[in-house]
PDB file of C-alpha atoms in Angstrom:
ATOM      1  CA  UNK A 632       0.000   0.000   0.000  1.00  0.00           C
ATOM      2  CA  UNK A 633       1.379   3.180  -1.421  1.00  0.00           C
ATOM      3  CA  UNK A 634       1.506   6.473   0.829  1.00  0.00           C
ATOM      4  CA  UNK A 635      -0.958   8.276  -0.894  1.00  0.00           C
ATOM      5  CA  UNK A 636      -3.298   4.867  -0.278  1.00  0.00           C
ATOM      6  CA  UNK A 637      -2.807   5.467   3.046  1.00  0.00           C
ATOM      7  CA  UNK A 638      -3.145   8.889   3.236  1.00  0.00           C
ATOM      8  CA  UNK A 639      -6.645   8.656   1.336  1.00  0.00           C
ATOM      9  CA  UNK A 640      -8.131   5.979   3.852  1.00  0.00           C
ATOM     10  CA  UNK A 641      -6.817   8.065   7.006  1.00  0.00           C
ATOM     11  CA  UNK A 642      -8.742  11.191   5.371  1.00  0.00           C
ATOM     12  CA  UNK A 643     -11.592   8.832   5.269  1.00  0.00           C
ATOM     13  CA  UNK A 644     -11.909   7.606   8.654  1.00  0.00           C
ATOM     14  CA  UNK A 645     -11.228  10.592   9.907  1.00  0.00           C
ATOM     15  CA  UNK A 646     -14.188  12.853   7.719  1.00  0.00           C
ATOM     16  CA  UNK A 647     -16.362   9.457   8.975  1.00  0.00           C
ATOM     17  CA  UNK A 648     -15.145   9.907  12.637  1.00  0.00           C
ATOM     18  CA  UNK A 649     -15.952  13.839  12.434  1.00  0.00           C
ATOM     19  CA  UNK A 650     -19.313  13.017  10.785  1.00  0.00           C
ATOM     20  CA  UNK A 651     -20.073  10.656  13.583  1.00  0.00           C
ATOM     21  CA  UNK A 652     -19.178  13.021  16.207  1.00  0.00           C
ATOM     22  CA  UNK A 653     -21.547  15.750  14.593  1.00  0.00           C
ATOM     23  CA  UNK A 654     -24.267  13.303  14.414  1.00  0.00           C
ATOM     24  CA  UNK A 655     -23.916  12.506  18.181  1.00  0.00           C
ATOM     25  CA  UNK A 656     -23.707  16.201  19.003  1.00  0.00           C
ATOM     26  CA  UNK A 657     -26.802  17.087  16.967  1.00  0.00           C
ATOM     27  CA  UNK A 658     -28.861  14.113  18.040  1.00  0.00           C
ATOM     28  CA  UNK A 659     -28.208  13.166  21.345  1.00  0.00           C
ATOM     29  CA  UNK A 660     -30.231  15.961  22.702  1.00  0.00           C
ATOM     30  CA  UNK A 661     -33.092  15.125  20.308  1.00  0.00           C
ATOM     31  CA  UNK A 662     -33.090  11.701  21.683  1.00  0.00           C
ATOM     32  CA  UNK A 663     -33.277  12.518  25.321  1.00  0.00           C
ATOM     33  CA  UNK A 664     -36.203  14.687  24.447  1.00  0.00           C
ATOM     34  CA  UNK A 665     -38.128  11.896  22.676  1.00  0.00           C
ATOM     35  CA  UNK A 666     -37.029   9.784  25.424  1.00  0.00           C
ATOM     36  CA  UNK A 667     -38.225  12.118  27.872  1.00  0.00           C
ATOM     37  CA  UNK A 668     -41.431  12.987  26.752  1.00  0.00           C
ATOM     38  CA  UNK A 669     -43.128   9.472  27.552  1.00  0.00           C
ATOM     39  CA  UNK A 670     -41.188   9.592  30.910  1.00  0.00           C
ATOM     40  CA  UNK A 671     -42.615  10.423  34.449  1.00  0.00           C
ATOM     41  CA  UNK A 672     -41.178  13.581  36.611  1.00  0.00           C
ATOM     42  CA  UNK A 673     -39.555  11.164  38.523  1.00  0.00           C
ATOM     43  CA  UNK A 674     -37.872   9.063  36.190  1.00  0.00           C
ATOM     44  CA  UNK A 675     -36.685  11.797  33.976  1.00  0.00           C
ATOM     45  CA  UNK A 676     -34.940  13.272  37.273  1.00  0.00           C
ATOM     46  CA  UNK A 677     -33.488  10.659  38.405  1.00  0.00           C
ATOM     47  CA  UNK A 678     -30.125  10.669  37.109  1.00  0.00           C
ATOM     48  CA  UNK A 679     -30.068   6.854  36.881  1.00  0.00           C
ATOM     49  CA  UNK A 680     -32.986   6.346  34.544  1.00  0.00           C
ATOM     50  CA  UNK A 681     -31.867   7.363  31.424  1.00  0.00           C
ATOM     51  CA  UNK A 682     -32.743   4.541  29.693  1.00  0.00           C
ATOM     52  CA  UNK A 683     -34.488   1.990  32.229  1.00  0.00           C
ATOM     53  CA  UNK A 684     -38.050   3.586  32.063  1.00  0.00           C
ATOM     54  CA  UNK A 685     -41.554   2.693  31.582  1.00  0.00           C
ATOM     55  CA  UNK A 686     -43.021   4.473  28.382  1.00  0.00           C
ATOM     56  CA  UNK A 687     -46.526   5.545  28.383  1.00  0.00           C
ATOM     57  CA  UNK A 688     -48.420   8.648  26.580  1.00  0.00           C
ATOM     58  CA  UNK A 689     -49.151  10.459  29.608  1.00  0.00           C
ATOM     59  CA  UNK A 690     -47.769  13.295  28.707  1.00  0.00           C
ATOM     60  CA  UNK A 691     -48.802  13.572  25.179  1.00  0.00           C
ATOM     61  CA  UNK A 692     -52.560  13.076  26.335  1.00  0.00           C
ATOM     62  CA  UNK A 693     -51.967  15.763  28.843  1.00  0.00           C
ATOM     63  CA  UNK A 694     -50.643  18.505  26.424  1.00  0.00           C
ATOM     64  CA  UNK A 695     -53.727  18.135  24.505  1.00  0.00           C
ATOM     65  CA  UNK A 696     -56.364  17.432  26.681  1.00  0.00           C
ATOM     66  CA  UNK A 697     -55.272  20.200  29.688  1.00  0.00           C
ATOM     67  CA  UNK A 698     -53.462  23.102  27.334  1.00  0.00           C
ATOM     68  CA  UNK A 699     -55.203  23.760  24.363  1.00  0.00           C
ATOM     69  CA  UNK A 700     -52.873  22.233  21.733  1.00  0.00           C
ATOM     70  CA  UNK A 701     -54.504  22.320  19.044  1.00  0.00           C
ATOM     71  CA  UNK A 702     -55.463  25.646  19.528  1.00  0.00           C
ATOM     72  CA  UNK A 703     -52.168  26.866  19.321  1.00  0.00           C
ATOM     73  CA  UNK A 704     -51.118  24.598  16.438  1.00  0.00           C
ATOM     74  CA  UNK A 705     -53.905  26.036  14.785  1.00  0.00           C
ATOM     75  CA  UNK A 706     -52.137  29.499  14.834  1.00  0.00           C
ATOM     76  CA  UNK A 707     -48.935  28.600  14.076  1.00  0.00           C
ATOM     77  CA  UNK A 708     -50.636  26.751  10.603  1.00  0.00           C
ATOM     78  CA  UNK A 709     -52.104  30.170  10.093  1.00  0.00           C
ATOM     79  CA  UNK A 710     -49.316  32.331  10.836  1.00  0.00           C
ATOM     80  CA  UNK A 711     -46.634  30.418   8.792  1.00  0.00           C
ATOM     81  CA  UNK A 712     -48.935  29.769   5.706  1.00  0.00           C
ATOM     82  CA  UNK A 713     -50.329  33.384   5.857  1.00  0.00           C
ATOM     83  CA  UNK A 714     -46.765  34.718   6.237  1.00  0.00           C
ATOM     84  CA  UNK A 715     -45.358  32.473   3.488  1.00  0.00           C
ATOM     85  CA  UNK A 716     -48.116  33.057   0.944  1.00  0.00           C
ATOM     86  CA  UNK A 717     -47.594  36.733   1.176  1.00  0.00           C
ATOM     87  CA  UNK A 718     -44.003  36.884   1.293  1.00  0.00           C
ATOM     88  CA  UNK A 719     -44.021  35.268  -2.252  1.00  0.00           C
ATOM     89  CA  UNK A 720     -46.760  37.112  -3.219  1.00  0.00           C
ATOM     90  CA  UNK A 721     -44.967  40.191  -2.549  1.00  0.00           C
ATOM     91  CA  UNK A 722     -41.593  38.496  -3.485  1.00  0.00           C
ATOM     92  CA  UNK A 723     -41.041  36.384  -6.292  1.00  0.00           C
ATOM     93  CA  UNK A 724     -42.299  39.990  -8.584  1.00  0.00           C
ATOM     94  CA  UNK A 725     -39.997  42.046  -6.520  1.00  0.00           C
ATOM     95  CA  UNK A 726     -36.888  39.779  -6.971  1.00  0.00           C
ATOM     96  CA  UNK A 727     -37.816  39.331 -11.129  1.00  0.00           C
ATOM     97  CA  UNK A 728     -37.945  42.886 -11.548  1.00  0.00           C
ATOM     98  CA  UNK A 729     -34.438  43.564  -9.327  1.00  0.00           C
ATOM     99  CA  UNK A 730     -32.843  39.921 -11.815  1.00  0.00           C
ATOM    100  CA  UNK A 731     -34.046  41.985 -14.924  1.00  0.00           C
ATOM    101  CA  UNK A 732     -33.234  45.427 -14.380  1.00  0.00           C
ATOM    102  CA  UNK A 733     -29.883  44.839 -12.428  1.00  0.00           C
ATOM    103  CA  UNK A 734     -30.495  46.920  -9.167  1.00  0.00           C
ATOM    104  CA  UNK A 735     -27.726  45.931  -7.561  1.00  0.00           C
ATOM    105  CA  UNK A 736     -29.052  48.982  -5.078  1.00  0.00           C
ATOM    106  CA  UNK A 737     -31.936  47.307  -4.198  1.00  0.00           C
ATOM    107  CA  UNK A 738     -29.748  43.965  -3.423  1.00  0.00           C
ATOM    108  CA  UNK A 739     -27.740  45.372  -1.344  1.00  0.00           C
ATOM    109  CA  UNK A 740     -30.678  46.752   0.459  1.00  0.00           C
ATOM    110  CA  UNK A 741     -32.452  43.113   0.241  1.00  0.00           C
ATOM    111  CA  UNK A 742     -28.941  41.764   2.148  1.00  0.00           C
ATOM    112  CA  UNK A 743     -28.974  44.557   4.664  1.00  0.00           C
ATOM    113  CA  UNK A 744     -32.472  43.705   5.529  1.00  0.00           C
ATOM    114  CA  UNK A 745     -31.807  39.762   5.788  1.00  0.00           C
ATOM    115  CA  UNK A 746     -28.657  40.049   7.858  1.00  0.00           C
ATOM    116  CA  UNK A 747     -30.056  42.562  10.426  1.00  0.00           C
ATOM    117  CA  UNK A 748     -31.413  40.193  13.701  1.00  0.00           C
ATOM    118  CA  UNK A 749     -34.600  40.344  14.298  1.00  0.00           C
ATOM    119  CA  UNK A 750     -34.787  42.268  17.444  1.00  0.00           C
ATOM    120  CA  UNK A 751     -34.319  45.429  15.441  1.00  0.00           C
ATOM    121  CA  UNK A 752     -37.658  45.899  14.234  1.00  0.00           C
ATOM    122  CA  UNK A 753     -39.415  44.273  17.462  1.00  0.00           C
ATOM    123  CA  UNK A 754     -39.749  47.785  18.977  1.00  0.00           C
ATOM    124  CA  UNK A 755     -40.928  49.906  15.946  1.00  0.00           C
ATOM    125  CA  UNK A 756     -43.219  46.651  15.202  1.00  0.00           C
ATOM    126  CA  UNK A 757     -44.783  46.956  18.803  1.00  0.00           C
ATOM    127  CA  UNK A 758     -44.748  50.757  18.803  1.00  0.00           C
ATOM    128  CA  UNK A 759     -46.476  50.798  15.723  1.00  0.00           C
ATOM    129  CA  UNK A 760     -48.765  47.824  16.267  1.00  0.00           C
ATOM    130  CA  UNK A 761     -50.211  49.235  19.515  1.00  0.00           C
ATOM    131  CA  UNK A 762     -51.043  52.418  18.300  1.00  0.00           C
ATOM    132  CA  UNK A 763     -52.772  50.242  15.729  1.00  0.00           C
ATOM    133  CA  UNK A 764     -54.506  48.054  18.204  1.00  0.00           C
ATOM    134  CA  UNK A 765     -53.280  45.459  16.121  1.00  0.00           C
ATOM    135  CA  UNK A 766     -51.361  43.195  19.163  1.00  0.00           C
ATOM    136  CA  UNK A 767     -52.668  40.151  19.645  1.00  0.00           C
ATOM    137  CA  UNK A 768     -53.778  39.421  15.755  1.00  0.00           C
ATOM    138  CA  UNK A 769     -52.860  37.293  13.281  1.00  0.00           C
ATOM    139  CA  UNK A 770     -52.136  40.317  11.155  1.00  0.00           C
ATOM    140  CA  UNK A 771     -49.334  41.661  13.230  1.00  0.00           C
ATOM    141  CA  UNK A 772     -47.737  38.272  13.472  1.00  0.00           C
ATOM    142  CA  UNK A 773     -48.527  37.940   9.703  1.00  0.00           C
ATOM    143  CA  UNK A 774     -46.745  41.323   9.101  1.00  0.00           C
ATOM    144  CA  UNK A 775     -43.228  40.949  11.550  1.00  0.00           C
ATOM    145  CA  UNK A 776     -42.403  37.484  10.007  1.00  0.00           C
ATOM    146  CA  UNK A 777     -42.896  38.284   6.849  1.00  0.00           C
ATOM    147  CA  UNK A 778     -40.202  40.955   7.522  1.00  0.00           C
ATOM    148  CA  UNK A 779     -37.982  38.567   7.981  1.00  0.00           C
ATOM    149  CA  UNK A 780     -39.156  35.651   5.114  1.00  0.00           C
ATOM    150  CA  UNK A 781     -40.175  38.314   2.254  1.00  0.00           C
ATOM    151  CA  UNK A 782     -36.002  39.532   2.150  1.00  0.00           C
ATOM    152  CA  UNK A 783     -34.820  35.575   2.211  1.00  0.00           C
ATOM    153  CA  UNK A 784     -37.216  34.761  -0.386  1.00  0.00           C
ATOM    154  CA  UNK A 785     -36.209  37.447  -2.439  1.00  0.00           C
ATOM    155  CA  UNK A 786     -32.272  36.738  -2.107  1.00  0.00           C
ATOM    156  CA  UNK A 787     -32.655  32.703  -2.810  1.00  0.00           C
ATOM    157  CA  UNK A 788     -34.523  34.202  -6.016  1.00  0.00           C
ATOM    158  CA  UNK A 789     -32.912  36.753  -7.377  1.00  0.00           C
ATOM    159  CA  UNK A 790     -29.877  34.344  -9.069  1.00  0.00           C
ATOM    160  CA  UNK A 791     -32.645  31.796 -10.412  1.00  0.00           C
ATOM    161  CA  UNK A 792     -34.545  35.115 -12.465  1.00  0.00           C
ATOM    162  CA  UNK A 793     -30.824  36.540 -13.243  1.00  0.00           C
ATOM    163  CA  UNK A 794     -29.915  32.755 -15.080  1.00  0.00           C
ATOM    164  CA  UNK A 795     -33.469  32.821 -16.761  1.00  0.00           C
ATOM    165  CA  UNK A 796     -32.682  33.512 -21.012  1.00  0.00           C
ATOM    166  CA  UNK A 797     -34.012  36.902 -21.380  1.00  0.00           C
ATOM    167  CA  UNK A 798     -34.401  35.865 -25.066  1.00  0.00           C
ATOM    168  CA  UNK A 799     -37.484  33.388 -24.096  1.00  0.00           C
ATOM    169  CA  UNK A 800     -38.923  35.871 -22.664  1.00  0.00           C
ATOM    170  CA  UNK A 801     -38.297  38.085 -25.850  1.00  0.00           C
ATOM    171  CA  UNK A 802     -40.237  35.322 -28.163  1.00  0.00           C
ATOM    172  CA  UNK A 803     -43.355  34.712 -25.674  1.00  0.00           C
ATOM    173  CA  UNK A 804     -43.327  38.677 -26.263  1.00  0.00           C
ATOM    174  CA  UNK A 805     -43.809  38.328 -30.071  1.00  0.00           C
ATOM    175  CA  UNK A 806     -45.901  35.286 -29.600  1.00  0.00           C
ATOM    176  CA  UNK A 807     -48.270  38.031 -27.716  1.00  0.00           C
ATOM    177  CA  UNK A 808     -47.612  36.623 -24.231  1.00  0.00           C
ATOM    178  CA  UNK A 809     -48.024  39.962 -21.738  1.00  0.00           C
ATOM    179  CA  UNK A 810     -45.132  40.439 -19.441  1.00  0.00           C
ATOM    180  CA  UNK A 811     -47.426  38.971 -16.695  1.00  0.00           C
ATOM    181  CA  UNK A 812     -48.343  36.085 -18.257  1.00  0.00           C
ATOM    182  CA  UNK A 813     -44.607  35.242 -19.122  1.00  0.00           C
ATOM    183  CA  UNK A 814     -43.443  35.327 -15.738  1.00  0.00           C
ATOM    184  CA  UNK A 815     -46.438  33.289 -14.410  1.00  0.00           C
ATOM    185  CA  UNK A 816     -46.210  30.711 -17.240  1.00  0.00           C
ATOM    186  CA  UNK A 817     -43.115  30.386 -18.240  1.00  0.00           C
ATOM    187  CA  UNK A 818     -40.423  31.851 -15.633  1.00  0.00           C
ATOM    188  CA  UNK A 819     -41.905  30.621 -12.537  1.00  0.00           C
ATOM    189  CA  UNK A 820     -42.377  26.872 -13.441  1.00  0.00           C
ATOM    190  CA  UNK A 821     -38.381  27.425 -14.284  1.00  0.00           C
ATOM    191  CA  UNK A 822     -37.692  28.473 -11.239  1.00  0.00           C
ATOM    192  CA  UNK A 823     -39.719  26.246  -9.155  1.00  0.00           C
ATOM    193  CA  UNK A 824     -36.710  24.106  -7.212  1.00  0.00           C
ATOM    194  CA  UNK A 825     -36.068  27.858  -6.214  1.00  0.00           C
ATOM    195  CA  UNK A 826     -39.250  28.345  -4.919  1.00  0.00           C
ATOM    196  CA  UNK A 827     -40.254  25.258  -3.631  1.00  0.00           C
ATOM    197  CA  UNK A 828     -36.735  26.282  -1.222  1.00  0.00           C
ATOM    198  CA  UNK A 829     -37.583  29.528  -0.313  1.00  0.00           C
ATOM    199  CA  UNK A 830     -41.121  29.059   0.976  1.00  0.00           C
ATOM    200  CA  UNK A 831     -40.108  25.698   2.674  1.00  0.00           C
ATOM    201  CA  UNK A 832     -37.221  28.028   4.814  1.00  0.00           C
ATOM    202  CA  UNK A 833     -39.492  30.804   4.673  1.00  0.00           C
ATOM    203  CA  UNK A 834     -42.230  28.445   6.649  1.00  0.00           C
ATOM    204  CA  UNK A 835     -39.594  26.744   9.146  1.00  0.00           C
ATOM    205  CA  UNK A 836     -38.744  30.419  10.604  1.00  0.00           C
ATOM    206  CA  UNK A 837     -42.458  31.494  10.953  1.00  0.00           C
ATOM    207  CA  UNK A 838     -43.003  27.540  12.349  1.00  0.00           C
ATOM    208  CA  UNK A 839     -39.889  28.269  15.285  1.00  0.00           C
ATOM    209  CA  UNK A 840     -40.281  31.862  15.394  1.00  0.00           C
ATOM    210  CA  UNK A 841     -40.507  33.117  18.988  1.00  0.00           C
ATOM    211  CA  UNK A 842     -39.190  36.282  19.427  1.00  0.00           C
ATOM    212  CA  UNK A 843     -42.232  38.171  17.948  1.00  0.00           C
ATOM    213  CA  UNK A 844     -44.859  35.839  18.943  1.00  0.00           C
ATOM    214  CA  UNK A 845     -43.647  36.916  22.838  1.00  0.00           C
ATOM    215  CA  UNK A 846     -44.077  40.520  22.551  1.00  0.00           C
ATOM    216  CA  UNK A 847     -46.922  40.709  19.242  1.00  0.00           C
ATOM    217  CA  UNK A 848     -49.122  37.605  20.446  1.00  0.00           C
ATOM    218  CA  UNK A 849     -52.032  37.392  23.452  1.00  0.00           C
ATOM    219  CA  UNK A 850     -54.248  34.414  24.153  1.00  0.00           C
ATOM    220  CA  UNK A 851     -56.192  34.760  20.951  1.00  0.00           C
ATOM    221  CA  UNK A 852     -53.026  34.139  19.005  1.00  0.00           C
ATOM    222  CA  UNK A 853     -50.500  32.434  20.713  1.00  0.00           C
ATOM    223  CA  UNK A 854     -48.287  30.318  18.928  1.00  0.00           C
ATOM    224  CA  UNK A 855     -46.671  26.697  19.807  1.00  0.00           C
ATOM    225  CA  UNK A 856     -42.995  28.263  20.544  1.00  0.00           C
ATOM    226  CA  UNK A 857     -44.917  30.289  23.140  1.00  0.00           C
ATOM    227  CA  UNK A 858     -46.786  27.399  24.475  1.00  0.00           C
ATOM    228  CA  UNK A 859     -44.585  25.876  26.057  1.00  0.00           C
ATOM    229  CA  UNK A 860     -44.349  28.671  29.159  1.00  0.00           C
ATOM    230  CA  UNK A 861     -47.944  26.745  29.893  1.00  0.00           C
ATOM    231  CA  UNK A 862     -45.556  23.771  31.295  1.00  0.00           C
ATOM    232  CA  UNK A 863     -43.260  26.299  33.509  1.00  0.00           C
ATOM    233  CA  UNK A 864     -44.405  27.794  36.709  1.00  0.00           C
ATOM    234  CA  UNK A 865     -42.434  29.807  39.734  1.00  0.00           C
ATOM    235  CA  UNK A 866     -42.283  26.598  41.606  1.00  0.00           C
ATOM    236  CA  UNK A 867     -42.004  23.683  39.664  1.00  0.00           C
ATOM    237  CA  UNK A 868     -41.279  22.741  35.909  1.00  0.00           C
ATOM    238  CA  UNK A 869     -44.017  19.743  34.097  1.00  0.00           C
ATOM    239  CA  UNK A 870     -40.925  18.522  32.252  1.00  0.00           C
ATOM    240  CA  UNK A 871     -42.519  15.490  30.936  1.00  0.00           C
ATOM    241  CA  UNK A 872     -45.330  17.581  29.260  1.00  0.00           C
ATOM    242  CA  UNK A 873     -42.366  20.130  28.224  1.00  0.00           C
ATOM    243  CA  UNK A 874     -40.796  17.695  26.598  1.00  0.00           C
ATOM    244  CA  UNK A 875     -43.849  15.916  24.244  1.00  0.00           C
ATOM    245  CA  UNK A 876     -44.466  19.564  23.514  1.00  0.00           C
ATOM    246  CA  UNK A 877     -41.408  20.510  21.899  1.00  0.00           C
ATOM    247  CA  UNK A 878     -41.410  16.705  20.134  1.00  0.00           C
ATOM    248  CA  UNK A 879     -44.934  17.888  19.140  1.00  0.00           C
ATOM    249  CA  UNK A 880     -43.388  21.412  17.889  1.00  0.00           C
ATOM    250  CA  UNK A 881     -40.140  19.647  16.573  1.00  0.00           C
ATOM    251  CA  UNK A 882     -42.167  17.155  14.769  1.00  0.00           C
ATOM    252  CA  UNK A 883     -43.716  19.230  11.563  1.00  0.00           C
ATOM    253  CA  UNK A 884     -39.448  20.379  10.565  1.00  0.00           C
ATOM    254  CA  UNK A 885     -38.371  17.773  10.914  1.00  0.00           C
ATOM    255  CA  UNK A 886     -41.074  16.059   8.357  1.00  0.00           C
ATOM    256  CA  UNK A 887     -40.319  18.803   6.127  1.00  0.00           C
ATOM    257  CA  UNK A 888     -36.213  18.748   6.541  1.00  0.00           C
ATOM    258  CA  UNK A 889     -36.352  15.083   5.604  1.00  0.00           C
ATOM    259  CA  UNK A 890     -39.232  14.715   3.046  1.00  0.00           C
ATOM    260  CA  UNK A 891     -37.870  17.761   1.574  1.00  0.00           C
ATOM    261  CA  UNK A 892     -34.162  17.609   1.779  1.00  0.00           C
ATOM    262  CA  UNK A 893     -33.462  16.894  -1.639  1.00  0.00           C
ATOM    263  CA  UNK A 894     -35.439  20.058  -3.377  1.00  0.00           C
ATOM    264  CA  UNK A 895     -34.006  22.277  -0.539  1.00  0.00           C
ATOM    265  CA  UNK A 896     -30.087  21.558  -0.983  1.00  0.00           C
ATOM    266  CA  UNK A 897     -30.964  21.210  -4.900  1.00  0.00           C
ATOM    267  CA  UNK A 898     -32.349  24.541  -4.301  1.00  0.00           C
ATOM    268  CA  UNK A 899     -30.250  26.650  -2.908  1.00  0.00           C
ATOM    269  CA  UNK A 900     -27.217  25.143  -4.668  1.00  0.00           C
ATOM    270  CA  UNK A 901     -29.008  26.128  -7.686  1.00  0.00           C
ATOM    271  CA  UNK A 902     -28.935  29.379  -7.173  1.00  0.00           C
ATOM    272  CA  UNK A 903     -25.610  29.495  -5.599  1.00  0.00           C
ATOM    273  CA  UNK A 904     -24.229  28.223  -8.889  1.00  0.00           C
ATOM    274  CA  UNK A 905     -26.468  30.239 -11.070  1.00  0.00           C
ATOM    275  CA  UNK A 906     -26.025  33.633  -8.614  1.00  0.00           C
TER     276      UNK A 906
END
């Protein structure tokens, strides 16, 4: 065996031991929350049943027959789709018209607006909100996330409508396609692994958002990252409950990261190639 044999297997085994390590790191805590979540208080403190338990779906039956559960994963459905829908509403024109008239200006604006954290806005949002007597509506949760999903969905975008031929559009022109109906019949079906990416991210944040949903929401409108404060008092902690709650809350992502993972990494790679 030559020496750059060897050198090629010990790269191997050592990208397979890092891979394994990451794998551990990312899922171990998933796992004790799974595991946890059809544990007892008692067993899940005791710090010598980590795996010798009995499983039962206590706590699952008590998240949604004592708290409302599907009450508040009836809002997030509403907030996420709402948010999504209009962020490519609003979008997926905005980013075609910034691809075809090169406004870098606007881009740079776009990236601003994607890299600032959230927290920024939170204040004016409130400020402005209130004033509105908008708190506690889906609108105003609507409204913040799409802040944050309308600039992402615009920047995955942008490189997909910059790659498009302009001189397809040119002959749908002289065919006596309108400018609308070109971009809704023949550039967006072109650029749906784009699409299909953006909206899926653009849904995940709204899903896990809870930053605005603390300050914006109110019992009308309270989403699942919020719900989980229902399992945390000032003297004690329900961490069995806790726990199928956030499997419950982890549960639609993780569908979607998995079912999904393809068009996403096809996605965005596609428009890092193309951009």
């Amino acid at each position: 065996m030559n020496t750059a044999t060897k050198t090629h297997i010990g790269l191997r085994m050592y990208y397979a031991m890092l891979t394994l390590l990451l794998i551990a790191v990312f899922s171990i805590p998933f796992l004790w929350m799974l595991s946890a979540s059809f544990k007892t208080q008692v067993e899940i403190l005791a710090s010598n049943r980590w795996l010798a338990f009995s499983a039962g779906f206590d706590n699952y039956l008590m998240v949604f027959r004592d708290y409302n559960f599907l009450g508040f994963i009836q809002n997030s459905l509403i907030v996420a789709i709402a948010s999504t829908l209009g962020a490519l509403a609003l979008g997926l024109p905005a980013a075609y018209a910034i691809a075809r008239h090169r406004m870098n200006y606007f881009s740079l604006t776009i990236l601003t607006a994607k890299i600032l954290p959230g927290i920024t806005y939170l204040v004016p949002w409130y400020i402005l909100f209130n004033k509105l007597h908008l708190v506690d509506t889906y609108a105003a949760l609507v409204l913040s996330h799409m802040v944050i999903g309308l600039p992402f969905i615009m920047w995955v975008m942008i490189p997909f409508f910059e790659s498009f031929p302009a001189e397809v559009e040119e002959s749908s022109w002289m065919d006596g396609c309108s400018k609308i109906g070109t971009f809704a019949r023949i550039v967006l079906p072109v650029s749906a692994p784009g699409i299909v990416t953006s909206s899926l991210l653009a849904f995940i944040f709204s899903w896990n958002n809870f930053m605005f949903s603390l300050i914006l929401s109110g019992e009308k409108t309270k989403p699942l990252p919020l719900a989980v404060f229902n399992f945390i008092s000032g003297t004690s902690i329900e961490w069995g409950a806790l726990m199928a709650a956030a499997c419950i809350i982890t549960l639609p992502v993780l569908i979607i990261s998995l079912t999904m993972q393809k068009y996403i990494v096809s996605g965005l790679s596609a428009g890092a190639v193309k951009g």
